[in-house]
Coordinates of C-alpha atoms in Angstrom, one line a residue:
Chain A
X74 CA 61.7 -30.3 -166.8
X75 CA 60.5 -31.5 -163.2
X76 CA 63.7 -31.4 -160.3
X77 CA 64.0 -34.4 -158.8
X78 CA 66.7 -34.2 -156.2
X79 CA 68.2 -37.5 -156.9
X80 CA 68.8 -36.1 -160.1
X81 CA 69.8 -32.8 -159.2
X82 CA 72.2 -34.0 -156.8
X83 CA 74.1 -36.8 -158.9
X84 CA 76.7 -38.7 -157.3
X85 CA 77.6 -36.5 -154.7
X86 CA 75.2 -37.9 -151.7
X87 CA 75.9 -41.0 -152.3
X88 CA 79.8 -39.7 -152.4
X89 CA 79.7 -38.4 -148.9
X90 CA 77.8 -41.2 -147.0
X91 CA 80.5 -43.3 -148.8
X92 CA 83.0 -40.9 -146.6
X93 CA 81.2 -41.5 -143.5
X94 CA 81.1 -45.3 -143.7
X95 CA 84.9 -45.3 -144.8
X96 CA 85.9 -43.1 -141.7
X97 CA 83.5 -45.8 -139.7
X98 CA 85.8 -49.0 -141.2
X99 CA 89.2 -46.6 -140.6
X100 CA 87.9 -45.7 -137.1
X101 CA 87.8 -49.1 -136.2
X102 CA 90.6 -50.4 -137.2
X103 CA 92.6 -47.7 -135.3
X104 CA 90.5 -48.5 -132.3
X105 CA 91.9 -52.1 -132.5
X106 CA 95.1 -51.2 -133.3
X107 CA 96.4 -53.2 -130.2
X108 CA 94.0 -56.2 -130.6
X109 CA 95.6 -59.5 -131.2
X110 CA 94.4 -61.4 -134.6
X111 CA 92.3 -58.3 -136.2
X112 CA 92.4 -57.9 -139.6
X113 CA 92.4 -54.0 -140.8
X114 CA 89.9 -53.6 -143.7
X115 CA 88.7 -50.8 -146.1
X116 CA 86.3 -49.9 -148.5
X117 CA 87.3 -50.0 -152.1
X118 CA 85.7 -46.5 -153.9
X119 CA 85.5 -48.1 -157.3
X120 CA 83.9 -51.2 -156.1
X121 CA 81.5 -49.4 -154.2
X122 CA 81.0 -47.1 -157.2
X123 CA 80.6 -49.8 -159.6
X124 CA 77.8 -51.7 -157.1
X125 CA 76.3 -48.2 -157.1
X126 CA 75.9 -48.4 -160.8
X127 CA 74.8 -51.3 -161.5
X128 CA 71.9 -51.3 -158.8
X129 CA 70.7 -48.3 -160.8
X130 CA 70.7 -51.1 -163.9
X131 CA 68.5 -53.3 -161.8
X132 CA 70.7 -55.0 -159.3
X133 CA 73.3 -57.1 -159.4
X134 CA 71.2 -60.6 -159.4
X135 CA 67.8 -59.7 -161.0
X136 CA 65.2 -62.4 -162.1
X137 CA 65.1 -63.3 -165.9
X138 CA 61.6 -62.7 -166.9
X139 CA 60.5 -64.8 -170.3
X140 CA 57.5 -64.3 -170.0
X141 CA 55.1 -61.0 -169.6
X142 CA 53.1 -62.6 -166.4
X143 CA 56.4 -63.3 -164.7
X144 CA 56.5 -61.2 -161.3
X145 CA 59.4 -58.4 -161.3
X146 CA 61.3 -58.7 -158.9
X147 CA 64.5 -56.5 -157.3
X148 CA 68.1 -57.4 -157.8
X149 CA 69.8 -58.0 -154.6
X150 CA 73.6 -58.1 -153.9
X151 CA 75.4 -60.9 -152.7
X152 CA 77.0 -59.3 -149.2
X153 CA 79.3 -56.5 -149.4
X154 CA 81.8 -57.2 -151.7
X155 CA 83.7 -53.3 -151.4
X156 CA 85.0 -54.4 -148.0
X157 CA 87.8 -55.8 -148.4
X158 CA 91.0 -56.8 -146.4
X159 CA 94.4 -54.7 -146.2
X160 CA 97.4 -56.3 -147.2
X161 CA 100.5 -56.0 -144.6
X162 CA 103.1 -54.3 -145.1
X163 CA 105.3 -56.5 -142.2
X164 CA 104.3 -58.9 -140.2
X165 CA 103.5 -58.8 -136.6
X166 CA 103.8 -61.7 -133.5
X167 CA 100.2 -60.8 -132.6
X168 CA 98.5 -61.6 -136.3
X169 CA 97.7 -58.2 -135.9
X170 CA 97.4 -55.9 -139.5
X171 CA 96.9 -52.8 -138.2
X172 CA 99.5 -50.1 -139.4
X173 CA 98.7 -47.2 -137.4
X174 CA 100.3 -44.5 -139.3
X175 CA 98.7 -45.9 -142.6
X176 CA 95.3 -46.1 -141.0
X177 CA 95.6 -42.5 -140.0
X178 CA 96.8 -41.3 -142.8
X179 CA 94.0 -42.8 -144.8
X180 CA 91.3 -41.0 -142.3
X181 CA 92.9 -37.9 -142.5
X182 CA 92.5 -38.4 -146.3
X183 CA 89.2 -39.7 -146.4
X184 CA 88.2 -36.5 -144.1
X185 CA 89.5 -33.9 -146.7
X186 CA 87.8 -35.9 -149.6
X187 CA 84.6 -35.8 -147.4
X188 CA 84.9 -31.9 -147.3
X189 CA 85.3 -31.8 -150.8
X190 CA 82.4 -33.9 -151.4
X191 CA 80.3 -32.0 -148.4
X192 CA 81.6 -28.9 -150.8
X193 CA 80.2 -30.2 -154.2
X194 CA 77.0 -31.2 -152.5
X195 CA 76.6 -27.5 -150.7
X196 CA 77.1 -26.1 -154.1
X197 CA 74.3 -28.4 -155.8
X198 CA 71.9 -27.1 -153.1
X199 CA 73.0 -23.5 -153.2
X200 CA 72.3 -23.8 -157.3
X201 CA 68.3 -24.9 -156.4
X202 CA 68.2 -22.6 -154.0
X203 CA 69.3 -19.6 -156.3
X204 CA 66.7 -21.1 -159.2
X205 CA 63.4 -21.2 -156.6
X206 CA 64.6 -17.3 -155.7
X207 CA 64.9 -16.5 -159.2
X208 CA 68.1 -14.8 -158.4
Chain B
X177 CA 74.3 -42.8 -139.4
X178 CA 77.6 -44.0 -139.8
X179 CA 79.4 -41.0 -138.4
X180 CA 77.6 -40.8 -135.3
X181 CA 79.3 -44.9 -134.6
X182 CA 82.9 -43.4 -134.8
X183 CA 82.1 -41.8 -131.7
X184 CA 80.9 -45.1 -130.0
X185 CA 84.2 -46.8 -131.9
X186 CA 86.6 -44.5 -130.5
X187 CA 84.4 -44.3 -127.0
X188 CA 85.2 -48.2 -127.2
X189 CA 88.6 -47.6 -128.0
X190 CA 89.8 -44.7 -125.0
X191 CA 87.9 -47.1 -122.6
X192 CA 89.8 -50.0 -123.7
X193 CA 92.9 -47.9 -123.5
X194 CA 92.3 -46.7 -120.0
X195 CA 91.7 -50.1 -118.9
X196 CA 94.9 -51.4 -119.8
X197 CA 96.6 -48.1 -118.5
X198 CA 95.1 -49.1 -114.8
X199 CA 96.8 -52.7 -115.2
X200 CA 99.9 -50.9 -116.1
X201 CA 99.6 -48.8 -113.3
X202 CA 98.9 -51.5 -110.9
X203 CA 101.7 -53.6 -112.3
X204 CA 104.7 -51.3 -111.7
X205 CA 102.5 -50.3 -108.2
X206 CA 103.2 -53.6 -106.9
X207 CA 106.6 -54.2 -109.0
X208 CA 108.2 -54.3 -105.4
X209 CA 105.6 -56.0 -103.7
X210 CA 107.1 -58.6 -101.6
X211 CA 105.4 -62.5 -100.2
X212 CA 106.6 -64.9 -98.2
X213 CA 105.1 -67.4 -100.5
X214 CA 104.6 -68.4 -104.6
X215 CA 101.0 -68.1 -104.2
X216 CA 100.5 -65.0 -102.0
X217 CA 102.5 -63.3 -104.2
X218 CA 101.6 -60.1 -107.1
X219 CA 101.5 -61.4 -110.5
X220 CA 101.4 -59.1 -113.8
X221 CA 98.3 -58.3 -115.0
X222 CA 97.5 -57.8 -118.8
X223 CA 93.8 -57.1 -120.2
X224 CA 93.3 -59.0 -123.3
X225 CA 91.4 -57.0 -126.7
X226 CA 88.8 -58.5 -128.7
X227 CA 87.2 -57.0 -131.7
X228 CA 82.9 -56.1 -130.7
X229 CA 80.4 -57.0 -134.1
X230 CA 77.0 -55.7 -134.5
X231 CA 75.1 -59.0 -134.6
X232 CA 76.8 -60.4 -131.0
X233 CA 73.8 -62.6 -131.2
X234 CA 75.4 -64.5 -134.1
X235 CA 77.7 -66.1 -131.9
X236 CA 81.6 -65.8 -131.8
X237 CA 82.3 -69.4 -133.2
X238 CA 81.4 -69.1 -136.5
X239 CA 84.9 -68.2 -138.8
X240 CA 82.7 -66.8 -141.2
X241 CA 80.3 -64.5 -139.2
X242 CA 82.4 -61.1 -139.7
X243 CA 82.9 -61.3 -143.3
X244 CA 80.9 -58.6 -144.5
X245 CA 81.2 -56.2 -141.4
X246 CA 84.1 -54.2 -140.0
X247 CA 83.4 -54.3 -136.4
X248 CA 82.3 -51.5 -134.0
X249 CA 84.9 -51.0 -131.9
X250 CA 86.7 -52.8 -129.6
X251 CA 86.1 -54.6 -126.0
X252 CA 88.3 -56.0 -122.9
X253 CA 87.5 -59.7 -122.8
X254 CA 89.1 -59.9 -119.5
X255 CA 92.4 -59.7 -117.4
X256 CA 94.6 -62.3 -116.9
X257 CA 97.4 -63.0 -115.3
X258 CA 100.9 -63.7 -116.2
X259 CA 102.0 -67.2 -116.0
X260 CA 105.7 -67.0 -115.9
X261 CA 107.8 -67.7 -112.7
X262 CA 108.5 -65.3 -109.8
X263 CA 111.5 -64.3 -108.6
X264 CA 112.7 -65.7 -105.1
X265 CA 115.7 -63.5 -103.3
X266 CA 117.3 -64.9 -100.4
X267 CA 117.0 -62.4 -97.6
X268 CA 116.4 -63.7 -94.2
X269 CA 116.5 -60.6 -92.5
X270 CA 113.2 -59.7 -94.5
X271 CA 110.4 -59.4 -92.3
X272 CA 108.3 -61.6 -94.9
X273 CA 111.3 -64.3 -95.3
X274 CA 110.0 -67.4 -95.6
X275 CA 111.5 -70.4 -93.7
X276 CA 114.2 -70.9 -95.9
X277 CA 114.8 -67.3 -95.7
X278 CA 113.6 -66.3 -99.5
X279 CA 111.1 -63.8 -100.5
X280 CA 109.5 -63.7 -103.7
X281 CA 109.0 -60.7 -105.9
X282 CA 107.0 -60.2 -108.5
X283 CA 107.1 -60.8 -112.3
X284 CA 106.5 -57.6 -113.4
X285 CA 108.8 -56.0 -115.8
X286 CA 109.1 -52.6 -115.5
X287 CA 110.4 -51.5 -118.1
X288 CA 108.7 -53.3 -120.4
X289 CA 105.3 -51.9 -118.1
X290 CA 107.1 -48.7 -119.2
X291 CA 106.9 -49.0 -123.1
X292 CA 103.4 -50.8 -122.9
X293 CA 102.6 -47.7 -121.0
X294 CA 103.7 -45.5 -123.8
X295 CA 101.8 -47.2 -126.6
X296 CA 98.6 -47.0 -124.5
X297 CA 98.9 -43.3 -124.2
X298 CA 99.7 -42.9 -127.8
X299 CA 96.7 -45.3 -129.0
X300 CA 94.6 -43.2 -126.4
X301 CA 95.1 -39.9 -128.3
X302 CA 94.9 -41.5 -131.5
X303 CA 91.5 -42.2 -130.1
X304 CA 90.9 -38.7 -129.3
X305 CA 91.8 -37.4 -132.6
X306 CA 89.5 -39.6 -134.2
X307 CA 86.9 -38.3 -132.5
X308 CA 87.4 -34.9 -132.9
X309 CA 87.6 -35.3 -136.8
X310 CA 84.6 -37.1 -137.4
X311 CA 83.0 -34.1 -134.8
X312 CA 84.4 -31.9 -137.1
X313 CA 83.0 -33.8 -139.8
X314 CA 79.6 -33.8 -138.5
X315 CA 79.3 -29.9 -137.6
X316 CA 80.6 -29.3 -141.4
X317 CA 77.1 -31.6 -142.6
X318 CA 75.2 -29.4 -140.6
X319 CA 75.6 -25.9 -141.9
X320 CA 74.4 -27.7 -145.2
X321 CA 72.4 -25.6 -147.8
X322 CA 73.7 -22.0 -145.7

């Protein structure tokens, strides 16, 4: 069996850089909590995990090949389709969506899930570390 | 890395805040500031917020530009000035009475300075906070495989 660390690790870096692009999109929506006509957004988990699936498949828009001189060639995705726009609760004069004690909310959440993914993933490497020792 | 652009977010943010802190500041400053004419005299001041993207370079016109980007942060896109009339008081024995004997104040409100004030200081911490999770964030990634 060789150990290849995308397949020792599983899902769980992928999983954290998830967290730090989430707590990017939540940061910035705080920051413009105040800013006339901004939109809050966030990233859906299960979209992301679903486009993270299927590019292991081959991508969401790969090239049919018929024939066995055909050129393979990558799927690529169609923009980013796991960012998506957060519905308001109440409107505001300003066109504003930001609801500040949701948004923080959501990043204090998003930071504990990060620790717990940061957790998983320490584990993973702490398990190849004891196999090399032998211990 | 992503983490590392929450600082520059919430660096955007606190400066942004502070900005519209010194308006305030200036504002209820010259809340009493008296002219013997309309255009000599104080008006409020209020910063205006925009939203800053990546890929500037795009150009802000397009609707469609920011689709598939959340934004890094936020800017002041300038300062303006409120429009709305001033108050004129009749007091001729004002040293900057007019010929009529009127003076004109300000249109500063101060009290609604006062609660703008407030929800600048509250957005500044929130600011603050931010940053000192994703800090804490980034120290926990770096004692990784101990």
């Amino acid at each position: 069996m060789s150990i290849s660390f995308a397949s020792a690790l599983g899902i769980h870096d992928k999983a954290l850089s998830f967290r730090a692009q989430r707590a990017e999109v939540l940061a910035n929506n705080m920051a413009n909590a105040d800013t006339p006509n901004f939109k809050a957004r966030d990233l859906d988990f299960a979209a992301v995990l679903a486009e993270q699936s299927s590019k292991a498949q081959g991508g969401q828009f790969q090239l049919n090949r018929n024939n066995s001189r055909h050129i393979e060639a990558d799927g690529f995705p169609v923009g980013d389709s796991s960012l998506l726009y957060r519905t308001p609760a109440a409107p505001s004069l300003d066109q504003n969506t930001v609801d500040l004690q949701l948004e923080q909310a959501s990043y204090a959440e998003n930071s504990v899930q990060f620790q717990a993914s940061f957790t998983l993933l320490n584990s993973k490497f702490k398990g190849l570390i004891g196999a090399i020792r032998g211990e | 890395m992503s983490l590392a652009s929450v600082f520059n977010i919430a660096g955007t943010g606190m400066s942004a805040q502070s900005t519209r802190l010194n308006t305030i500041s200036s504002n209820i400053a010259n809340a009493e500031t008296v002219s013997s004419s309309v255009d000599k005299t104080y008006r409020a001041r209020h910063p205006v917020f925009a939203t800053m993207f990546q890929n500037a370079q795009q150009g802000s016109d397009s609707l469609f530009a920011d689709q598939d980007q959340s934004g890094s942060g936020v800017q002041v896109l300038g300062v303006i000035e409120d429009q709305s009339s001033l108050t004129p008081r009749y007091e001729p024995n004002h040293p900057a009475a007019d010929a009529n004997g009127y003076v004109y104040y300000p249109n500063v409100n101060v009290v609604e300075e006062m609660a703008d004030m407030i929800s600048a200081s509250r957005a500044f911490q929130t600011n603050v906070e931010m940053m000192n999770t994703a800090k804490q964030m980034m120290q926990r990634v770096l004692t990784l495989g101990q």
